[in-house]
Each structure stands twice: as C-alpha cells, then as structure tokens.
PDB file of C-alpha atoms and ligand atoms in Angstrom:
ATOM      1  CA  MET A  58     -21.221  46.763  90.927  1.00 87.00           C
ATOM      2  CA  ILE A  59     -24.053  48.165  88.459  1.00 89.00           C
ATOM      3  CA  ASP A  60     -26.990  46.366  88.250  1.00 91.00           C
ATOM      4  CA  PHE A  61     -28.241  46.460  84.530  1.00 90.00           C
ATOM      5  CA  SER A  62     -31.700  45.088  85.368  1.00 88.00           C
ATOM      6  CA  LEU A  63     -32.725  48.603  86.247  1.00 85.00           C
ATOM      7  CA  PHE A  64     -31.583  50.298  82.737  1.00 85.00           C
ATOM      8  CA  PRO A  65     -33.848  47.811  80.307  1.00 88.00           C
ATOM      9  CA  ASP A  66     -33.718  49.429  76.928  1.00 93.00           C
ATOM     10  CA  ARG A  67     -36.699  50.842  75.746  1.00 93.00           C
ATOM     11  CA  SER A  68     -35.965  52.058  72.716  1.00 95.00           C
ATOM     12  CA  PRO A  69     -36.512  49.017  70.208  1.00 94.00           C
ATOM     13  CA  ALA A  70     -40.459  49.145  71.626  1.00 93.00           C
ATOM     14  CA  ILE A  71     -40.939  52.608  69.746  1.00 95.00           C
ATOM     15  CA  GLY A  72     -41.456  53.444  66.295  1.00 94.00           C
ATOM     16  CA  TYR A  73     -38.478  53.426  63.964  1.00 97.00           C
ATOM     17  CA  GLY A  74     -36.727  51.938  66.995  1.00 96.00           C
ATOM     18  CA  VAL A  75     -35.970  48.221  65.333  1.00 96.00           C
ATOM     19  CA  ASN A  76     -33.386  48.196  62.950  1.00 97.00           C
ATOM     20  CA  PRO A  77     -31.731  44.682  62.341  1.00 96.00           C
ATOM     21  CA  LEU A  78     -29.114  45.800  59.511  1.00 98.00           C
ATOM     22  CA  ASP A  79     -25.433  45.166  60.276  1.00 98.00           C
ATOM     23  CA  ARG A  80     -24.557  48.389  58.307  1.00 98.00           C
ATOM     24  CA  LEU A  81     -21.097  47.543  57.240  1.00 97.00           C
ATOM     25  CA  SER A  82     -19.555  50.612  58.528  1.00 97.00           C
ATOM     26  CA  ALA A  83     -15.724  49.109  57.917  1.00 97.00           C
ATOM     27  CA  GLY A  84     -17.014  47.849  54.349  1.00 97.00           C
ATOM     28  CA  ARG A  85     -18.201  51.677  52.943  1.00 97.00           C
ATOM     29  CA  ASP A  86     -14.691  52.226  51.102  1.00 98.00           C
ATOM     30  CA  ASP A  87     -13.494  48.831  50.394  1.00 98.00           C
ATOM     31  CA  ALA A  88     -14.803  49.297  45.926  1.00 97.00           C
ATOM     32  CA  ARG A  89     -15.202  45.460  45.667  1.00 98.00           C
ATOM     33  CA  LEU A  90     -17.405  44.394  48.340  1.00 97.00           C
ATOM     34  CA  LEU A  91     -19.749  47.535  47.304  1.00 97.00           C
ATOM     35  CA  SER A  92     -19.377  46.419  43.469  1.00 97.00           C
ATOM     36  CA  THR A  93     -20.119  42.568  44.520  1.00 98.00           C
ATOM     37  CA  LEU A  94     -23.149  43.853  46.589  1.00 98.00           C
ATOM     38  CA  THR A  95     -24.687  46.515  43.655  1.00 97.00           C
ATOM     39  CA  ALA A  96     -24.174  43.092  41.386  1.00 97.00           C
ATOM     40  CA  ASP A  97     -25.975  40.810  43.708  1.00 97.00           C
ATOM     41  CA  PRO A  98     -29.406  40.105  41.734  1.00 97.00           C
ATOM     42  CA  ALA A  99     -30.804  39.146  45.796  1.00 98.00           C
ATOM     43  CA  SER A 100     -30.146  43.034  46.678  1.00 98.00           C
ATOM     44  CA  VAL A 101     -32.992  45.357  47.145  1.00 98.00           C
ATOM     45  CA  SER A 102     -33.245  49.384  47.732  1.00 98.00           C
ATOM     46  CA  PHE A 103     -35.612  51.231  49.138  1.00 98.00           C
ATOM     47  CA  ALA A 104     -36.760  54.506  45.984  1.00 98.00           C
ATOM     48  CA  ILE A 105     -37.116  57.727  47.222  1.00 98.00           C
ATOM     49  CA  VAL A 106     -38.156  60.939  45.406  1.00 98.00           C
ATOM     50  CA  GLN A 107     -38.876  64.669  46.834  1.00 96.00           C
ATOM     51  CA  ASP A 108     -38.789  62.884  50.425  1.00 96.00           C
ATOM     52  CA  LYS A 109     -41.783  60.287  49.753  1.00 97.00           C
ATOM     53  CA  PHE A 110     -41.433  56.473  49.545  1.00 98.00           C
ATOM     54  CA  ILE A 111     -42.133  54.791  46.040  1.00 97.00           C
ATOM     55  CA  LEU A 112     -44.287  51.593  46.302  1.00 97.00           C
ATOM     56  CA  GLU A 113     -45.806  49.247  44.498  1.00 95.00           C
ATOM     57  CA  SER A 114     -48.978  47.327  45.241  1.00 89.00           C
ATOM     58  CA  SER A 115     -50.607  45.753  42.684  1.00 86.00           C
ATOM     59  CA  SER A 116     -50.061  42.063  44.573  1.00 82.00           C
ATOM     60  CA  GLY A 117     -51.706  43.022  47.904  1.00 85.00           C
ATOM     61  CA  ALA A 118     -49.798  44.462  50.572  1.00 89.00           C
ATOM     62  CA  PRO A 119     -47.555  47.678  49.760  1.00 93.00           C
ATOM     63  CA  GLN A 120     -44.005  46.663  48.738  1.00 96.00           C
ATOM     64  CA  ALA A 121     -41.369  49.259  49.566  1.00 98.00           C
ATOM     65  CA  LEU A 122     -38.131  47.340  47.778  1.00 98.00           C
ATOM     66  CA  PHE A 123     -37.057  47.060  44.617  1.00 98.00           C
ATOM     67  CA  GLY A 124     -34.085  45.214  42.840  1.00 97.00           C
ATOM     68  CA  LEU A 125     -31.701  47.743  42.003  1.00 96.00           C
ATOM     69  CA  LYS A 126     -32.192  47.425  38.035  1.00 95.00           C
ATOM     70  CA  ASP A 127     -36.075  48.217  38.744  1.00 97.00           C
ATOM     71  CA  VAL A 128     -35.251  51.283  40.537  1.00 97.00           C
ATOM     72  CA  ALA A 129     -33.393  52.942  37.505  1.00 96.00           C
ATOM     73  CA  GLY A 130     -36.547  52.758  35.376  1.00 96.00           C
ATOM     74  CA  PHE A 131     -37.987  54.855  37.763  1.00 97.00           C
ATOM     75  CA  GLY A 132     -36.370  57.742  36.784  1.00 97.00           C
ATOM     76  CA  ALA A 133     -32.768  59.249  36.534  1.00 97.00           C
ATOM     77  CA  VAL A 134     -31.291  57.769  40.207  1.00 98.00           C
ATOM     78  CA  GLN A 135     -29.281  60.635  41.622  1.00 97.00           C
ATOM     79  CA  GLU A 136     -27.695  58.550  44.639  1.00 98.00           C
ATOM     80  CA  VAL A 137     -27.506  55.222  46.249  1.00 98.00           C
ATOM     81  CA  ALA A 138     -26.020  54.899  49.565  1.00 98.00           C
ATOM     82  CA  LEU A 139     -25.938  51.649  51.357  1.00 98.00           C
ATOM     83  CA  LEU A 140     -28.182  50.978  54.405  1.00 98.00           C
ATOM     84  CA  GLY A 141     -26.268  47.693  55.162  1.00 98.00           C
ATOM     85  CA  ARG A 142     -26.976  43.544  55.248  1.00 98.00           C
ATOM     86  CA  ASP A 143     -28.959  40.994  57.278  1.00 97.00           C
ATOM     87  CA  GLN A 144     -28.606  37.382  56.533  1.00 96.00           C
ATOM     88  CA  THR A 145     -30.084  37.250  53.588  1.00 96.00           C
ATOM     89  CA  ARG A 146     -29.417  40.715  51.696  1.00 98.00           C
ATOM     90  CA  ALA A 147     -27.826  43.871  51.193  1.00 98.00           C
ATOM     91  CA  TYR A 148     -30.378  46.948  51.156  1.00 98.00           C
ATOM     92  CA  PHE A 149     -30.098  50.185  49.549  1.00 98.00           C
ATOM     93  CA  VAL A 150     -31.658  53.252  49.457  1.00 98.00           C
ATOM     94  CA  SER A 151     -31.816  54.971  45.803  1.00 98.00           C
ATOM     95  CA  LEU A 152     -32.696  58.999  45.663  1.00 98.00           C
ATOM     96  CA  LEU A 153     -34.547  59.843  42.514  1.00 98.00           C
ATOM     97  CA  SER A 154     -33.815  63.356  40.769  1.00 97.00           C
ATOM     98  CA  ASP A 155     -36.910  65.665  41.845  1.00 96.00           C
ATOM     99  CA  HIS A 156     -37.934  65.591  37.980  1.00 96.00           C
ATOM    100  CA  ALA A 157     -38.490  61.973  38.377  1.00 97.00           C
ATOM    101  CA  ALA A 158     -42.281  62.959  40.348  1.00 96.00           C
ATOM    102  CA  HIS A 159     -44.480  65.987  38.965  1.00 92.00           C
ATOM    103  CA  VAL A 160     -48.384  66.671  39.680  1.00 85.00           C
ATOM    104  CA  PRO A 161     -50.250  65.392  36.549  1.00 81.00           C
ATOM    105  CA  ALA A 162     -51.800  68.350  34.920  1.00 76.00           C
ATOM    106  CA  ASP A 163     -55.579  66.928  35.286  1.00 69.00           C
ATOM    107  CA  LEU A 164     -55.127  66.088  38.923  1.00 62.00           C
ATOM    108  CA  ALA A 165     -53.499  70.000  39.635  1.00 56.00           C
ATOM    109  CA  LEU A 166     -56.756  71.337  37.887  1.00 56.00           C
ATOM    110  CA  THR A 167     -59.363  68.911  39.627  1.00 55.00           C
ATOM    111  CA  HIS A 168     -58.483  69.436  43.068  1.00 53.00           C
ATOM    112  CA  PRO A 169     -57.143  73.030  43.675  1.00 55.00           C
ATOM    113  CA  HIS A 170     -57.726  73.144  47.402  1.00 57.00           C
ATOM    114  CA  MET A 171     -55.715  69.630  48.073  1.00 55.00           C
ATOM    115  CA  PRO A 172     -52.164  69.067  48.324  1.00 59.00           C
ATOM    116  CA  PRO A 173     -50.472  68.188  45.109  1.00 64.00           C
ATOM    117  CA  GLN A 174     -50.942  64.567  44.234  1.00 82.00           C
ATOM    118  CA  LEU A 175     -47.289  63.569  43.437  1.00 89.00           C
ATOM    119  CA  SER A 176     -47.046  61.092  40.321  1.00 93.00           C
ATOM    120  CA  LEU A 177     -44.169  59.494  39.120  1.00 96.00           C
ATOM    121  CA  VAL A 178     -43.290  60.599  35.291  1.00 95.00           C
ATOM    122  CA  GLN A 179     -42.487  57.291  34.003  1.00 95.00           C
ATOM    123  CA  ARG A 180     -44.184  54.999  36.503  1.00 96.00           C
ATOM    124  CA  PRO A 181     -47.662  56.393  36.971  1.00 93.00           C
ATOM    125  CA  ASP A 182     -48.579  53.210  37.994  1.00 94.00           C
ATOM    126  CA  LEU A 183     -46.478  53.266  40.988  1.00 96.00           C
ATOM    127  CA  ALA A 184     -47.674  55.173  44.372  1.00 94.00           C
ATOM    128  CA  LEU A 185     -45.679  57.775  46.407  1.00 95.00           C
ATOM    129  CA  ALA A 186     -46.237  57.889  50.128  1.00 95.00           C
ATOM    130  CA  ASP A 187     -45.247  60.244  53.319  1.00 95.00           C
ATOM    131  CA  LEU A 188     -43.116  57.825  55.708  1.00 96.00           C
ATOM    132  CA  ARG A 189     -45.133  59.705  58.867  1.00 94.00           C
ATOM    133  CA  ALA A 190     -48.537  58.459  57.161  1.00 93.00           C
ATOM    134  CA  LEU A 191     -47.284  54.489  56.510  1.00 94.00           C
ATOM    135  CA  ALA A 192     -45.793  54.603  59.988  1.00 94.00           C
ATOM    136  CA  VAL A 193     -49.425  55.289  61.392  1.00 92.00           C
ATOM    137  CA  GLN A 194     -51.313  52.917  59.415  1.00 91.00           C
ATOM    138  CA  GLY A 195     -48.767  50.324  60.432  1.00 91.00           C
ATOM    139  CA  LEU A 196     -48.762  48.943  56.679  1.00 90.00           C
ATOM    140  CA  PHE A 197     -44.806  47.891  57.706  1.00 95.00           C
ATOM    141  CA  GLU A 198     -43.300  45.663  59.905  1.00 95.00           C
ATOM    142  CA  PRO A 199     -41.008  47.532  62.754  1.00 95.00           C
ATOM    143  CA  ASP A 200     -37.738  45.989  61.252  1.00 96.00           C
ATOM    144  CA  ILE A 201     -38.744  47.839  57.549  1.00 97.00           C
ATOM    145  CA  LEU A 202     -40.085  50.724  59.343  1.00 97.00           C
ATOM    146  CA  GLY A 203     -36.697  51.236  60.704  1.00 97.00           C
ATOM    147  CA  MET A 204     -35.019  50.903  57.798  1.00 98.00           C
ATOM    148  CA  MET A 205     -37.118  53.518  56.018  1.00 98.00           C
ATOM    149  CA  ALA A 206     -36.231  55.884  58.738  1.00 98.00           C
ATOM    150  CA  GLN A 207     -32.433  55.042  58.037  1.00 98.00           C
ATOM    151  CA  ALA A 208     -32.828  55.511  54.342  1.00 98.00           C
ATOM    152  CA  LYS A 209     -35.142  58.493  54.575  1.00 98.00           C
ATOM    153  CA  SER A 210     -32.929  60.835  56.756  1.00 98.00           C
ATOM    154  CA  MET A 211     -29.895  59.747  54.755  1.00 98.00           C
ATOM    155  CA  MET A 212     -31.686  61.011  51.408  1.00 98.00           C
ATOM    156  CA  HIS A 213     -32.602  63.878  52.851  1.00 98.00           C
ATOM    157  CA  TRP A 214     -29.108  64.853  53.544  1.00 98.00           C
ATOM    158  CA  HIS A 215     -27.858  64.322  50.604  1.00 98.00           C
ATOM    159  CA  ALA A 216     -30.423  66.096  48.676  1.00 97.00           C
ATOM    160  CA  ARG A 217     -29.823  69.515  50.844  1.00 96.00           C
ATOM    161  CA  HIS A 218     -25.733  69.180  50.936  1.00 97.00           C
ATOM    162  CA  ARG A 219     -24.729  69.311  47.236  1.00 97.00           C
ATOM    163  CA  PHE A 220     -22.189  71.843  47.742  1.00 98.00           C
ATOM    164  CA  CYS A 221     -19.413  72.364  49.946  1.00 98.00           C
ATOM    165  CA  SER A 222     -19.735  74.726  53.439  1.00 97.00           C
ATOM    166  CA  VAL A 223     -16.513  75.242  53.410  1.00 98.00           C
ATOM    167  CA  CYS A 224     -15.920  76.711  49.562  1.00 98.00           C
ATOM    168  CA  GLY A 225     -19.102  76.258  47.898  1.00 98.00           C
ATOM    169  CA  SER A 226     -18.415  74.031  44.994  1.00 98.00           C
ATOM    170  CA  PRO A 227     -20.061  70.650  44.322  1.00 98.00           C
ATOM    171  CA  SER A 228     -19.672  67.941  46.694  1.00 98.00           C
ATOM    172  CA  VAL A 229     -19.954  64.259  45.693  1.00 98.00           C
ATOM    173  CA  LEU A 230     -21.432  61.110  47.127  1.00 98.00           C
ATOM    174  CA  ALA A 231     -18.479  58.665  48.910  1.00 98.00           C
ATOM    175  CA  SER A 232     -18.059  55.831  51.715  1.00 98.00           C
ATOM    176  CA  ALA A 233     -21.092  54.443  49.966  1.00 98.00           C
ATOM    177  CA  GLY A 234     -23.355  57.266  50.786  1.00 98.00           C
ATOM    178  CA  TRP A 235     -22.247  57.838  54.288  1.00 98.00           C
ATOM    179  CA  LYS A 236     -19.857  60.850  53.356  1.00 98.00           C
ATOM    180  CA  ARG A 237     -20.000  63.844  50.695  1.00 98.00           C
ATOM    181  CA  GLU A 238     -16.345  64.954  49.699  1.00 98.00           C
ATOM    182  CA  CYS A 239     -16.069  68.784  47.840  1.00 98.00           C
ATOM    183  CA  VAL A 240     -14.530  67.908  44.349  1.00 98.00           C
ATOM    184  CA  ALA A 241     -12.370  71.551  45.054  1.00 98.00           C
ATOM    185  CA  CYS A 242     -11.045  71.791  48.865  1.00 98.00           C
ATOM    186  CA  GLN A 243     -11.553  67.903  49.675  1.00 98.00           C
ATOM    187  CA  ALA A 244     -13.201  68.559  52.578  1.00 98.00           C
ATOM    188  CA  PRO A 245     -15.395  65.543  54.114  1.00 98.00           C
ATOM    189  CA  HIS A 246     -18.790  66.081  55.158  1.00 98.00           C
ATOM    190  CA  PHE A 247     -20.965  63.653  57.385  1.00 98.00           C
ATOM    191  CA  PRO A 248     -24.650  63.080  57.333  1.00 98.00           C
ATOM    192  CA  ARG A 249     -25.966  65.040  60.432  1.00 95.00           C
ATOM    193  CA  THR A 250     -28.409  63.526  63.120  1.00 97.00           C
ATOM    194  CA  ASP A 251     -30.183  66.518  65.039  1.00 97.00           C
ATOM    195  CA  PRO A 252     -30.600  65.592  68.687  1.00 98.00           C
ATOM    196  CA  VAL A 253     -33.788  66.541  70.599  1.00 98.00           C
ATOM    197  CA  VAL A 254     -35.259  66.310  74.266  1.00 98.00           C
ATOM    198  CA  ILE A 255     -38.431  65.443  74.942  1.00 98.00           C
ATOM    199  CA  MET A 256     -39.656  65.063  78.229  1.00 98.00           C
ATOM    200  CA  LEU A 257     -42.429  65.007  80.977  1.00 97.00           C
ATOM    201  CA  ALA A 258     -42.164  66.612  83.691  1.00 98.00           C
ATOM    202  CA  ILE A 259     -43.163  64.806  86.996  1.00 97.00           C
ATOM    203  CA  ASP A 260     -44.487  66.200  90.316  1.00 97.00           C
ATOM    204  CA  GLY A 261     -45.641  63.622  92.573  1.00 95.00           C
ATOM    205  CA  ASP A 262     -48.346  61.730  90.712  1.00 95.00           C
ATOM    206  CA  GLN A 263     -48.835  64.248  88.045  1.00 97.00           C
ATOM    207  CA  CYS A 264     -47.387  65.015  84.492  1.00 98.00           C
ATOM    208  CA  LEU A 265     -46.855  68.001  82.259  1.00 98.00           C
ATOM    209  CA  LEU A 266     -48.547  68.060  79.111  1.00 98.00           C
ATOM    210  CA  GLY A 267     -48.754  71.044  76.430  1.00 98.00           C
ATOM    211  CA  ARG A 268     -50.442  71.584  72.994  1.00 97.00           C
ATOM    212  CA  GLN A 269     -49.080  73.419  70.000  1.00 96.00           C
ATOM    213  CA  ALA A 270     -51.790  74.758  67.690  1.00 95.00           C
ATOM    214  CA  ARG A 271     -51.106  72.383  64.722  1.00 95.00           C
ATOM    215  CA  PHE A 272     -51.898  69.223  66.856  1.00 95.00           C
ATOM    216  CA  GLY A 273     -55.125  67.606  66.177  1.00 94.00           C
ATOM    217  CA  THR A 274     -57.906  68.580  68.089  1.00 95.00           C
ATOM    218  CA  GLY A 275     -57.487  67.766  71.652  1.00 96.00           C
ATOM    219  CA  MET A 276     -54.314  66.274  71.491  1.00 97.00           C
ATOM    220  CA  TYR A 277     -51.808  66.964  74.396  1.00 98.00           C
ATOM    221  CA  SER A 278     -48.198  65.885  74.201  1.00 98.00           C
ATOM    222  CA  ALA A 279     -45.044  65.801  75.887  1.00 98.00           C
ATOM    223  CA  LEU A 280     -42.515  68.996  75.922  1.00 98.00           C
ATOM    224  CA  ALA A 281     -39.978  68.736  73.183  1.00 98.00           C
ATOM    225  CA  GLY A 282     -36.761  71.201  71.980  1.00 98.00           C
ATOM    226  CA  PHE A 283     -33.285  70.620  70.258  1.00 98.00           C
ATOM    227  CA  LEU A 284     -30.582  70.575  71.849  1.00 98.00           C
ATOM    228  CA  GLU A 285     -28.314  73.921  71.137  1.00 98.00           C
ATOM    229  CA  PRO A 286     -24.258  73.713  70.886  1.00 97.00           C
ATOM    230  CA  GLY A 287     -22.616  73.377  73.972  1.00 98.00           C
ATOM    231  CA  GLU A 288     -25.099  71.866  75.949  1.00 98.00           C
ATOM    232  CA  THR A 289     -25.584  68.609  78.019  1.00 98.00           C
ATOM    233  CA  MET A 290     -29.066  66.430  77.332  1.00 98.00           C
ATOM    234  CA  GLU A 291     -30.196  67.709  81.159  1.00 98.00           C
ATOM    235  CA  ALA A 292     -29.487  70.923  80.854  1.00 98.00           C
ATOM    236  CA  ALA A 293     -31.507  71.474  77.411  1.00 98.00           C
ATOM    237  CA  VAL A 294     -34.545  69.689  79.312  1.00 98.00           C
ATOM    238  CA  ARG A 295     -34.206  72.331  82.177  1.00 98.00           C
ATOM    239  CA  ARG A 296     -34.296  74.872  79.696  1.00 98.00           C
ATOM    240  CA  GLU A 297     -36.846  73.720  76.970  1.00 98.00           C
ATOM    241  CA  ILE A 298     -39.411  73.190  80.399  1.00 98.00           C
ATOM    242  CA  HIS A 299     -38.722  76.411  81.611  1.00 98.00           C
ATOM    243  CA  GLU A 300     -38.806  78.407  78.135  1.00 98.00           C
ATOM    244  CA  GLU A 301     -41.955  76.813  77.636  1.00 98.00           C
ATOM    245  CA  ALA A 302     -43.989  76.041  80.849  1.00 98.00           C
ATOM    246  CA  GLY A 303     -41.519  78.286  83.450  1.00 98.00           C
ATOM    247  CA  ILE A 304     -41.622  75.596  85.222  1.00 98.00           C
ATOM    248  CA  GLU A 305     -37.914  74.901  87.079  1.00 98.00           C
ATOM    249  CA  ILE A 306     -36.575  71.160  86.833  1.00 98.00           C
ATOM    250  CA  GLY A 307     -34.586  69.414  89.314  1.00 98.00           C
ATOM    251  CA  ARG A 308     -33.226  66.293  88.379  1.00 97.00           C
ATOM    252  CA  VAL A 309     -33.450  64.374  84.688  1.00 98.00           C
ATOM    253  CA  ARG A 310     -33.110  60.949  83.802  1.00 95.00           C
ATOM    254  CA  TYR A 311     -32.888  59.151  80.143  1.00 96.00           C
ATOM    255  CA  LEU A 312     -35.749  56.910  79.501  1.00 95.00           C
ATOM    256  CA  ALA A 313     -35.233  55.843  75.906  1.00 97.00           C
ATOM    257  CA  SER A 314     -34.606  57.285  72.459  1.00 98.00           C
ATOM    258  CA  GLN A 315     -36.440  57.197  68.600  1.00 98.00           C
ATOM    259  CA  PRO A 316     -34.735  57.613  65.248  1.00 98.00           C
ATOM    260  CA  TRP A 317     -37.356  60.404  64.133  1.00 98.00           C
ATOM    261  CA  PRO A 318     -36.834  60.951  60.522  1.00 98.00           C
ATOM    262  CA  PHE A 319     -38.575  64.394  60.296  1.00 96.00           C
ATOM    263  CA  PRO A 320     -35.986  64.961  58.770  1.00 96.00           C
ATOM    264  CA  ALA A 321     -33.410  63.362  60.552  1.00 96.00           C
ATOM    265  CA  SER A 322     -33.352  63.573  64.503  1.00 98.00           C
ATOM    266  CA  LEU A 323     -33.110  61.432  67.354  1.00 98.00           C
ATOM    267  CA  MET A 324     -35.388  62.186  69.937  1.00 98.00           C
ATOM    268  CA  ILE A 325     -33.986  61.739  73.462  1.00 98.00           C
ATOM    269  CA  GLY A 326     -36.872  60.465  76.070  1.00 98.00           C
ATOM    270  CA  CYS A 327     -36.698  61.808  79.751  1.00 98.00           C
ATOM    271  CA  LEU A 328     -38.432  62.223  82.576  1.00 96.00           C
ATOM    272  CA  ALA A 329     -37.752  65.275  84.432  1.00 97.00           C
ATOM    273  CA  GLU A 330     -38.412  66.212  88.300  1.00 97.00           C
ATOM    274  CA  ALA A 331     -40.498  69.251  88.528  1.00 98.00           C
ATOM    275  CA  VAL A 332     -39.604  71.514  91.800  1.00 98.00           C
ATOM    276  CA  THR A 333     -42.143  74.545  90.948  1.00 98.00           C
ATOM    277  CA  ARG A 334     -45.544  74.066  89.755  1.00 97.00           C
ATOM    278  CA  GLU A 335     -46.987  77.202  88.626  1.00 98.00           C
ATOM    279  CA  ILE A 336     -46.946  77.483  84.713  1.00 98.00           C
ATOM    280  CA  THR A 337     -46.385  80.094  82.594  1.00 97.00           C
ATOM    281  CA  ILE A 338     -46.939  79.023  79.181  1.00 97.00           C
ATOM    282  CA  ASP A 339     -44.827  81.073  75.997  1.00 96.00           C
ATOM    283  CA  HIS A 340     -47.720  81.410  73.813  1.00 95.00           C
ATOM    284  CA  THR A 341     -45.321  81.714  70.746  1.00 95.00           C
ATOM    285  CA  GLU A 342     -44.517  77.958  71.274  1.00 93.00           C
ATOM    286  CA  LEU A 343     -47.358  76.354  73.222  1.00 96.00           C
ATOM    287  CA  GLU A 344     -51.123  77.257  73.237  1.00 97.00           C
ATOM    288  CA  ASP A 345     -51.838  75.247  76.105  1.00 97.00           C
ATOM    289  CA  ALA A 346     -49.845  73.229  79.207  1.00 97.00           C
ATOM    290  CA  ARG A 347     -50.904  71.767  82.457  1.00 97.00           C
ATOM    291  CA  TRP A 348     -50.621  69.417  84.943  1.00 98.00           C
ATOM    292  CA  PHE A 349     -52.577  65.655  84.104  1.00 98.00           C
ATOM    293  CA  SER A 350     -52.933  63.106  87.042  1.00 97.00           C
ATOM    294  CA  LYS A 351     -52.133  59.371  86.475  1.00 96.00           C
ATOM    295  CA  GLN A 352     -55.890  58.832  86.590  1.00 96.00           C
ATOM    296  CA  GLU A 353     -56.290  61.287  83.831  1.00 97.00           C
ATOM    297  CA  ALA A 354     -53.527  60.398  81.803  1.00 97.00           C
ATOM    298  CA  LYS A 355     -54.481  56.829  81.747  1.00 97.00           C
ATOM    299  CA  LEU A 356     -57.866  57.760  80.516  1.00 97.00           C
ATOM    300  CA  MET A 357     -56.279  59.632  77.736  1.00 97.00           C
ATOM    301  CA  LEU A 358     -54.299  56.515  76.852  1.00 96.00           C
ATOM    302  CA  ALA A 359     -57.579  54.674  76.657  1.00 96.00           C
ATOM    303  CA  GLY A 360     -59.333  56.754  74.624  1.00 95.00           C
ATOM    304  CA  ALA A 361     -61.615  57.448  77.688  1.00 96.00           C
ATOM    305  CA  HIS A 362     -60.749  61.114  78.369  1.00 96.00           C
ATOM    306  CA  PRO A 363     -64.119  62.727  79.527  1.00 96.00           C
ATOM    307  CA  ASP A 364     -63.732  65.887  77.830  1.00 96.00           C
ATOM    308  CA  GLY A 365     -62.212  63.975  74.824  1.00 96.00           C
ATOM    309  CA  LEU A 366     -58.349  65.047  75.049  1.00 97.00           C
ATOM    310  CA  LEU A 367     -56.267  62.235  73.403  1.00 97.00           C
ATOM    311  CA  PRO A 368     -52.712  61.600  73.951  1.00 97.00           C
ATOM    312  CA  PRO A 369     -49.534  61.856  71.324  1.00 96.00           C
ATOM    313  CA  GLY A 370     -49.586  58.920  68.504  1.00 93.00           C
ATOM    314  CA  HIS A 371     -48.659  55.728  69.381  1.00 92.00           C
ATOM    315  CA  ILE A 372     -45.501  56.018  66.892  1.00 94.00           C
ATOM    316  CA  ALA A 373     -44.581  58.971  69.246  1.00 95.00           C
ATOM    317  CA  ILE A 374     -41.855  58.236  71.895  1.00 97.00           C
ATOM    318  CA  ALA A 375     -44.467  60.872  73.581  1.00 98.00           C
ATOM    319  CA  SER A 376     -46.711  58.230  73.915  1.00 97.00           C
ATOM    320  CA  HIS A 377     -44.328  55.856  75.700  1.00 96.00           C
ATOM    321  CA  LEU A 378     -43.308  58.429  78.041  1.00 97.00           C
ATOM    322  CA  LEU A 379     -46.743  58.995  79.191  1.00 97.00           C
ATOM    323  CA  ARG A 380     -47.277  55.090  79.145  1.00 96.00           C
ATOM    324  CA  ALA A 381     -44.338  54.718  81.308  1.00 94.00           C
ATOM    325  CA  PHE A 382     -45.392  57.374  84.173  1.00 95.00           C
ATOM    326  CA  VAL A 383     -48.913  55.737  84.110  1.00 95.00           C
ATOM    327  CA  GLU A 384     -47.435  52.500  84.760  1.00 92.00           C
ATOM    328  CA  GLY A 385     -45.095  53.642  87.115  1.00 86.00           C
ATOM    329  CA  HIS A 386     -42.231  52.115  85.265  1.00 67.00           C
ATOM    330  CA  VAL A 387     -39.974  54.901  86.013  1.00 58.00           C
TER     331      VAL A 387
HETATM  332 ZN1   ZN B 475     -14.915  72.414  49.505  1.00 91.43          ZN
END
C-alpha cells in the first residue's frame, strides 16, 4: 500500500502555483459555449501587449481584468484565448498588436539610459507592467497570479508561432486559443511548456548553491537547466549538476513544481544526493558555487547571513527547496 501522506502537494504554496480555473478543455471546440461566454457581460480578460500586462489603477489597487469590450478600446486585438471559468465568470486573455504600445517620443528623449517606458497609444492613462515585478511586489492574490502566468505563457506562444513550422504558411488560432492550425497544410500546433529541472544537491547537512553573474549582489540559488529530448528528469538533474559544478549525483527525488512564465517553463524542483564533494565550476554558466551548511542557509533565509549573502527570491521555487532542506521536510 502506498502512503500518500508521505507526498504532500507543496506546489500550491509556490509563486504562480495556484490556479482556480476549470480550463474547460472539453468545451474549447464548442462554438455555442464560446460565443455564450464571449457575449456574457460578466466575462473578463487580461490584456497583454509586448509581453506586458495592462493595468488600471485609478481606484486604488491595480486591476488586470477588464470587460472584453473594454479591451477592444485599448488597441487592435490580435488574438483572444479562453483561460477557463470559476464559479462566477469566464476568464480570457487578449493579445494586442505590438503597435498598440509605443515609447512616447518625449520619454525616449529624456531618459536615454533608462529602459524604454512603454505606453498604450490609445490609452496612455493605463499602466503596462512586467509580471515578474508584479509578483515580487505582491500586488495580486495568488490565484490571480496563477492565471496571469497561464495568460502570459499562452500569449507569448501565440505571438511567436504565427507561421506553420511544417510548411511556413500562416497559422490561425483555433480551439479557443489552445491550438493553431496551418491555413495551407492544416497541421495542428499546440502551446508548449518547456520543462526545467531545478535542484539542490545535498551532502549530509550541506547543500550546493551557485550564482550566475547576472544575479543580484550576494545572491545564491539552486542550479537549474532545461531537460533535453529523450532525457528523464533524474538524468537531467545528474547531468546539469555535473556540468555546472562537477558533482556526481546518486538518488534524485522530486519535491514540487512551479509554472514559470518567463516565457513558458515548468520548473521541476528536486533534491539530489551528492556522492562526491569536490566542486569544479563551469564558468560559462556560473560565477561561483559552493557548499552551504544548514545553519548558513537558515541565516540567509532569515536575512541575517554574516557576509550578507542572500537566498533566491521568495517567488521562486529555489527558495522553497532551500526552506525544505533547512526545515528538514525532505
Ligand atoms: Zn503548414
């Protein structure tokens, strides 16, 4: 008999890990259902332009959901996909044409060294925001963040798959946004999710963390890498740790997963049993990697490391892997 109490579902506690929607997968080709949901004034939609969410915040807390008719007033709507439905209403995501947003000429001139501040051409009063920043700021409830992750990954895929990868002809959205079909050869194409393994190598009461040059000062995190074709999750964990840090890995255990909409990954969080200790850093991937004791990791999570070293951000699954290691829930 399998004791499932040994395998708690940790994923909903991790950023983007909650999504309350019934995805209505059986209704995606039901034209009548779709037109009913589209016409329902209670239905709402996220609106995305150039990978940014459109926000309205005139009445205090920012709102990312709009009536479908309102979205049409933001600029040319290129694609609309059905995310799903909860007890009260249906949720869509609308992708606006890239031309719906621009960098106002005065801003481009006054801030030559700042990242371009995009603004909606037709509604400059609305804000455009990056999902990563919104998640870090905690401006939205977890269930809304989960839907935003779904919405962003979907529209990132649509925006970059306008042509058939079999014959090169244009493709069009189908099945309420869960498919594209080629207009010439009819080949179907489906939204992709790219699996990434992210893992802590553990040796007794020490774990392995590394840092990339692009990380904030003093931040160390779990190692990670894309799964390759024909590879198991466990093999990918062993390969990535060996490539990046030269450590040999024995047993591998899955702990939790996290949708990661940058642009469309699933982070598969694992714990890995280190069977060697000597670190050889691949400097093309990592700036540094080293062993951290449980006590040191605990201080990092508490923001009290004597050298000011920092843990991964609380939104990331790496932070949960580290916490599970420190708390011994492994
Ligand atoms: Zn084709």
